[in-house]
Amino acid sequence: MAMSLRVIVPPHSLISHWLTILRDPTTPEILYATALEQIGRWLTYEALRDWIPNKKEAINSSTGIVECSIIDPTIPILAIPSLPAGLELFQGSRNVIPNANLCIGGLPKQIDQDAGIIFYIDQITTGKNLLRDLKYLKDSNIDSRRIRVITAIASSPGLKEIGENIQDLNIYCACIDPELISENEISPGIGNPSLRIKTRITYSN
């Protein structure tokens, strides 16, 4: 795996707890969706730690002027979920990044050169779909250091494929699973997220 690919698995008990809920095949649909939301929330928090754009601003407090740090609203953040299950990860992050622009249906045609981009993917299996989008951004001269990937789990083969093709990318996940059984199934895995959740949005052609 290329050294430029950074895969961060935060050692957080809440993340581990919700991952266990996802792995259990008897978990009810509504609780499964909740687990995706919670993992999306905590992984987003970790991903934004040193990445979210901010600026200094002087505030006139009750005791005088103090210089503070505030999120810079002029720099857009694009949230791009894989549908349908990646949307559940994003739902959990909404309180963490309320100013994010949700992009349903994939990458927008026009992306500001200073925009931050967050992919929400329920699981990285072969990595082919994500790699296609990343190559598109690379061809559009989007610096991969402005990109974050949030996923519940990732397979080692999928990460290897991504790492061999993309530089300076940060992926945040709850766990790296060793085995890829098929293009849609990881072992031990979390089942098929698209089949295990109730879709909350009705899509039209």
Short mmCIF file of C-alpha atoms in Angstrom, two decimals:
data_model
loop_
_atom_site.label_atom_id
_atom_site.label_comp_id
_atom_site.label_asym_id
_atom_site.label_seq_id
_atom_site.Cartn_x
_atom_site.Cartn_y
_atom_site.Cartn_z
CA MET A 1 0.00 0.00 0.00
CA ALA A 2 1.32 3.44 -0.91
CA MET A 3 2.62 5.35 2.08
CA SER A 4 0.70 8.45 0.99
CA LEU A 5 -2.64 6.77 1.76
CA ARG A 6 -3.57 7.51 5.36
CA VAL A 7 -6.26 5.29 6.83
CA ILE A 8 -7.33 6.45 10.28
CA VAL A 9 -9.22 4.08 12.60
CA PRO A 10 -10.00 6.15 15.72
CA PRO A 11 -9.67 4.10 18.94
CA HIS A 12 -13.04 5.26 20.27
CA SER A 13 -15.29 2.98 22.32
CA LEU A 14 -18.46 4.49 20.86
CA ILE A 15 -17.28 3.79 17.32
CA SER A 16 -16.43 0.21 18.28
CA HIS A 17 -19.84 -0.21 19.92
CA TRP A 18 -21.77 0.93 16.86
CA LEU A 19 -19.59 -1.18 14.57
CA THR A 20 -20.60 -4.23 16.62
CA ILE A 21 -24.26 -3.30 16.09
CA LEU A 22 -23.63 -3.19 12.33
CA ARG A 23 -21.88 -6.57 12.29
CA ASP A 24 -24.74 -8.36 14.10
CA PRO A 25 -27.04 -9.89 11.44
CA THR A 26 -29.98 -9.79 13.89
CA THR A 27 -29.84 -6.00 14.32
CA PRO A 28 -33.21 -4.47 13.34
CA GLU A 29 -33.27 -2.10 10.35
CA ILE A 30 -33.93 1.06 12.36
CA LEU A 31 -31.08 0.31 14.79
CA TYR A 32 -28.77 -0.56 11.89
CA ALA A 33 -29.51 2.85 10.34
CA THR A 34 -28.87 4.50 13.70
CA ALA A 35 -25.51 2.74 13.95
CA LEU A 36 -24.50 4.11 10.54
CA GLU A 37 -25.54 7.59 11.66
CA GLN A 38 -23.53 7.39 14.85
CA ILE A 39 -20.42 6.11 13.08
CA GLY A 40 -20.82 8.91 10.54
CA ARG A 41 -21.06 11.45 13.35
CA TRP A 42 -17.93 10.36 15.24
CA LEU A 43 -15.79 9.71 12.17
CA THR A 44 -16.69 13.13 10.79
CA TYR A 45 -15.69 14.73 14.07
CA GLU A 46 -12.30 13.01 13.83
CA ALA A 47 -11.88 13.90 10.15
CA LEU A 48 -12.52 17.60 10.76
CA ARG A 49 -10.12 17.91 13.67
CA ASP A 50 -7.29 19.56 11.69
CA TRP A 51 -9.04 20.06 8.38
CA ILE A 52 -12.16 22.20 8.61
CA PRO A 53 -11.48 25.79 7.42
CA ASN A 54 -11.53 28.41 10.17
CA LYS A 55 -10.51 32.00 10.70
CA LYS A 56 -9.68 34.38 13.54
CA GLU A 57 -12.26 36.90 14.60
CA ALA A 58 -12.31 39.51 17.37
CA ILE A 59 -15.33 39.17 19.69
CA ASN A 60 -16.48 41.87 22.08
CA SER A 61 -17.20 39.74 25.16
CA SER A 62 -18.79 40.93 28.38
CA THR A 63 -15.33 41.71 29.79
CA GLY A 64 -13.56 42.99 26.69
CA ILE A 65 -12.31 42.09 23.25
CA VAL A 66 -10.95 38.58 22.73
CA GLU A 67 -9.63 36.91 19.58
CA CYS A 68 -11.48 33.68 18.78
CA SER A 69 -11.51 31.01 16.09
CA ILE A 70 -14.65 30.52 14.02
CA ILE A 71 -15.57 28.26 11.09
CA ASP A 72 -15.06 30.13 7.83
CA PRO A 73 -18.47 30.09 6.04
CA THR A 74 -16.98 31.42 2.79
CA ILE A 75 -15.19 28.13 2.05
CA PRO A 76 -17.74 25.53 0.88
CA ILE A 77 -17.80 21.94 2.10
CA LEU A 78 -19.40 19.41 -0.23
CA ALA A 79 -20.84 16.23 1.29
CA ILE A 80 -21.17 13.45 -1.31
CA PRO A 81 -22.91 10.30 -0.02
CA SER A 82 -23.09 7.01 -1.90
CA LEU A 83 -26.76 6.12 -2.13
CA PRO A 84 -28.62 4.87 -0.31
CA ALA A 85 -26.64 3.76 2.75
CA GLY A 86 -23.95 6.44 2.60
CA LEU A 87 -26.71 8.94 3.22
CA GLU A 88 -27.17 7.47 6.70
CA LEU A 89 -23.52 8.21 7.51
CA PHE A 90 -24.06 11.79 6.37
CA GLN A 91 -27.24 12.16 8.44
CA GLY A 92 -25.20 11.54 11.55
CA SER A 93 -22.72 14.26 10.61
CA ARG A 94 -25.25 17.05 10.06
CA ASN A 95 -24.86 18.49 13.56
CA VAL A 96 -21.08 18.44 13.16
CA ILE A 97 -21.01 20.25 9.80
CA PRO A 98 -24.39 22.02 9.50
CA ASN A 99 -23.04 24.30 6.75
CA ALA A 100 -22.14 21.43 4.40
CA ASN A 101 -23.71 21.34 0.95
CA LEU A 102 -25.32 17.94 0.34
CA CYS A 103 -24.70 16.64 -3.20
CA ILE A 104 -27.24 13.95 -4.05
CA GLY A 105 -26.42 11.90 -7.12
CA GLY A 106 -22.64 12.25 -7.20
CA LEU A 107 -20.07 14.91 -7.92
CA PRO A 108 -21.29 18.33 -9.08
CA LYS A 109 -20.09 19.53 -12.47
CA GLN A 110 -18.61 22.70 -11.01
CA ILE A 111 -16.47 22.58 -7.85
CA ASP A 112 -14.90 25.67 -6.31
CA GLN A 113 -11.12 25.45 -6.23
CA ASP A 114 -11.05 26.03 -2.46
CA ALA A 115 -13.92 23.65 -1.61
CA GLY A 116 -13.51 20.80 0.83
CA ILE A 117 -15.01 17.47 -0.22
CA ILE A 118 -16.23 14.66 2.04
CA PHE A 119 -17.28 11.30 0.61
CA TYR A 120 -19.69 9.24 2.73
CA ILE A 121 -19.48 5.57 1.71
CA ASP A 122 -21.09 2.80 3.75
CA GLN A 123 -18.22 0.40 2.92
CA ILE A 124 -15.20 0.28 0.63
CA THR A 125 -15.10 -3.10 -1.07
CA THR A 126 -13.02 -3.13 -4.27
CA GLY A 127 -12.55 0.64 -4.14
CA LYS A 128 -13.39 0.95 -7.85
CA ASN A 129 -16.31 3.37 -7.51
CA LEU A 130 -14.46 5.67 -5.15
CA LEU A 131 -11.35 5.49 -7.30
CA ARG A 132 -13.37 6.58 -10.34
CA ASP A 133 -14.56 9.71 -8.52
CA LEU A 134 -11.10 10.42 -7.13
CA LYS A 135 -9.55 10.20 -10.58
CA TYR A 136 -12.19 12.59 -11.90
CA LEU A 137 -11.28 15.08 -9.18
CA LYS A 138 -7.59 14.60 -9.91
CA ASP A 139 -8.21 15.31 -13.60
CA SER A 140 -10.11 18.44 -12.51
CA ASN A 141 -7.00 19.59 -10.59
CA ILE A 142 -8.64 19.11 -7.19
CA ASP A 143 -5.90 18.56 -4.60
CA SER A 144 -6.56 15.25 -2.80
CA ARG A 145 -5.48 16.90 0.46
CA ARG A 146 -8.80 18.76 0.33
CA ILE A 147 -10.68 15.45 0.31
CA ARG A 148 -11.83 13.27 3.20
CA VAL A 149 -13.46 9.85 2.95
CA ILE A 150 -15.79 8.57 5.68
CA THR A 151 -16.71 4.89 5.62
CA ALA A 152 -17.96 2.37 8.16
CA ILE A 153 -15.52 -0.34 7.08
CA ALA A 154 -12.96 -0.86 4.33
CA SER A 155 -11.40 -3.98 2.88
CA SER A 156 -7.63 -4.31 2.72
CA PRO A 157 -7.69 -5.12 -1.03
CA GLY A 158 -9.83 -2.05 -1.73
CA LEU A 159 -7.51 0.22 0.22
CA LYS A 160 -4.52 -1.24 -1.59
CA GLU A 161 -6.13 -0.45 -4.95
CA ILE A 162 -6.85 3.14 -3.92
CA GLY A 163 -3.43 3.67 -2.37
CA GLU A 164 -1.64 2.58 -5.54
CA ASN A 165 -3.46 5.20 -7.61
CA ILE A 166 -4.14 8.25 -5.42
CA GLN A 167 -1.69 10.28 -3.35
CA ASP A 168 -2.18 12.22 -0.12
CA LEU A 169 -5.65 10.87 0.65
CA ASN A 170 -7.19 10.55 4.13
CA ILE A 171 -9.74 7.82 4.82
CA TYR A 172 -11.54 7.51 8.17
CA CYS A 173 -13.19 4.21 9.03
CA ALA A 174 -14.36 2.16 12.00
CA CYS A 175 -12.39 -0.93 10.95
CA ILE A 176 -10.26 -2.47 8.19
CA ASP A 177 -11.48 -5.95 7.31
CA PRO A 178 -8.97 -8.34 5.74
CA GLU A 179 -10.99 -10.32 3.23
CA LEU A 180 -12.98 -9.37 0.13
CA ILE A 181 -15.40 -12.18 -0.77
CA SER A 182 -16.97 -10.46 -3.78
CA GLU A 183 -17.37 -6.97 -5.22
CA ASN A 184 -20.20 -6.37 -2.72
CA GLU A 185 -19.18 -8.39 0.33
CA ILE A 186 -16.41 -7.99 2.89
CA SER A 187 -15.51 -10.51 5.60
CA PRO A 188 -16.33 -10.33 8.45
CA GLY A 189 -18.18 -7.27 7.18
CA ILE A 190 -21.45 -5.59 8.09
CA GLY A 191 -23.74 -7.34 5.62
CA ASN A 192 -25.23 -5.41 2.70
CA PRO A 193 -26.09 -1.95 4.06
CA SER A 194 -28.37 -1.12 1.12
CA LEU A 195 -30.56 -4.12 1.97
CA ARG A 196 -30.46 -3.69 5.74
CA ILE A 197 -31.78 -0.14 6.03
CA LYS A 198 -35.09 1.50 5.30
CA THR A 199 -34.52 4.12 2.61
CA ARG A 200 -35.63 7.51 3.93
CA ILE A 201 -35.76 9.36 0.62
CA THR A 202 -37.91 8.62 -2.39
CA TYR A 203 -35.91 9.06 -5.58
CA SER A 204 -37.49 10.01 -8.89
CA ASN A 205 -36.18 9.74 -12.43
#
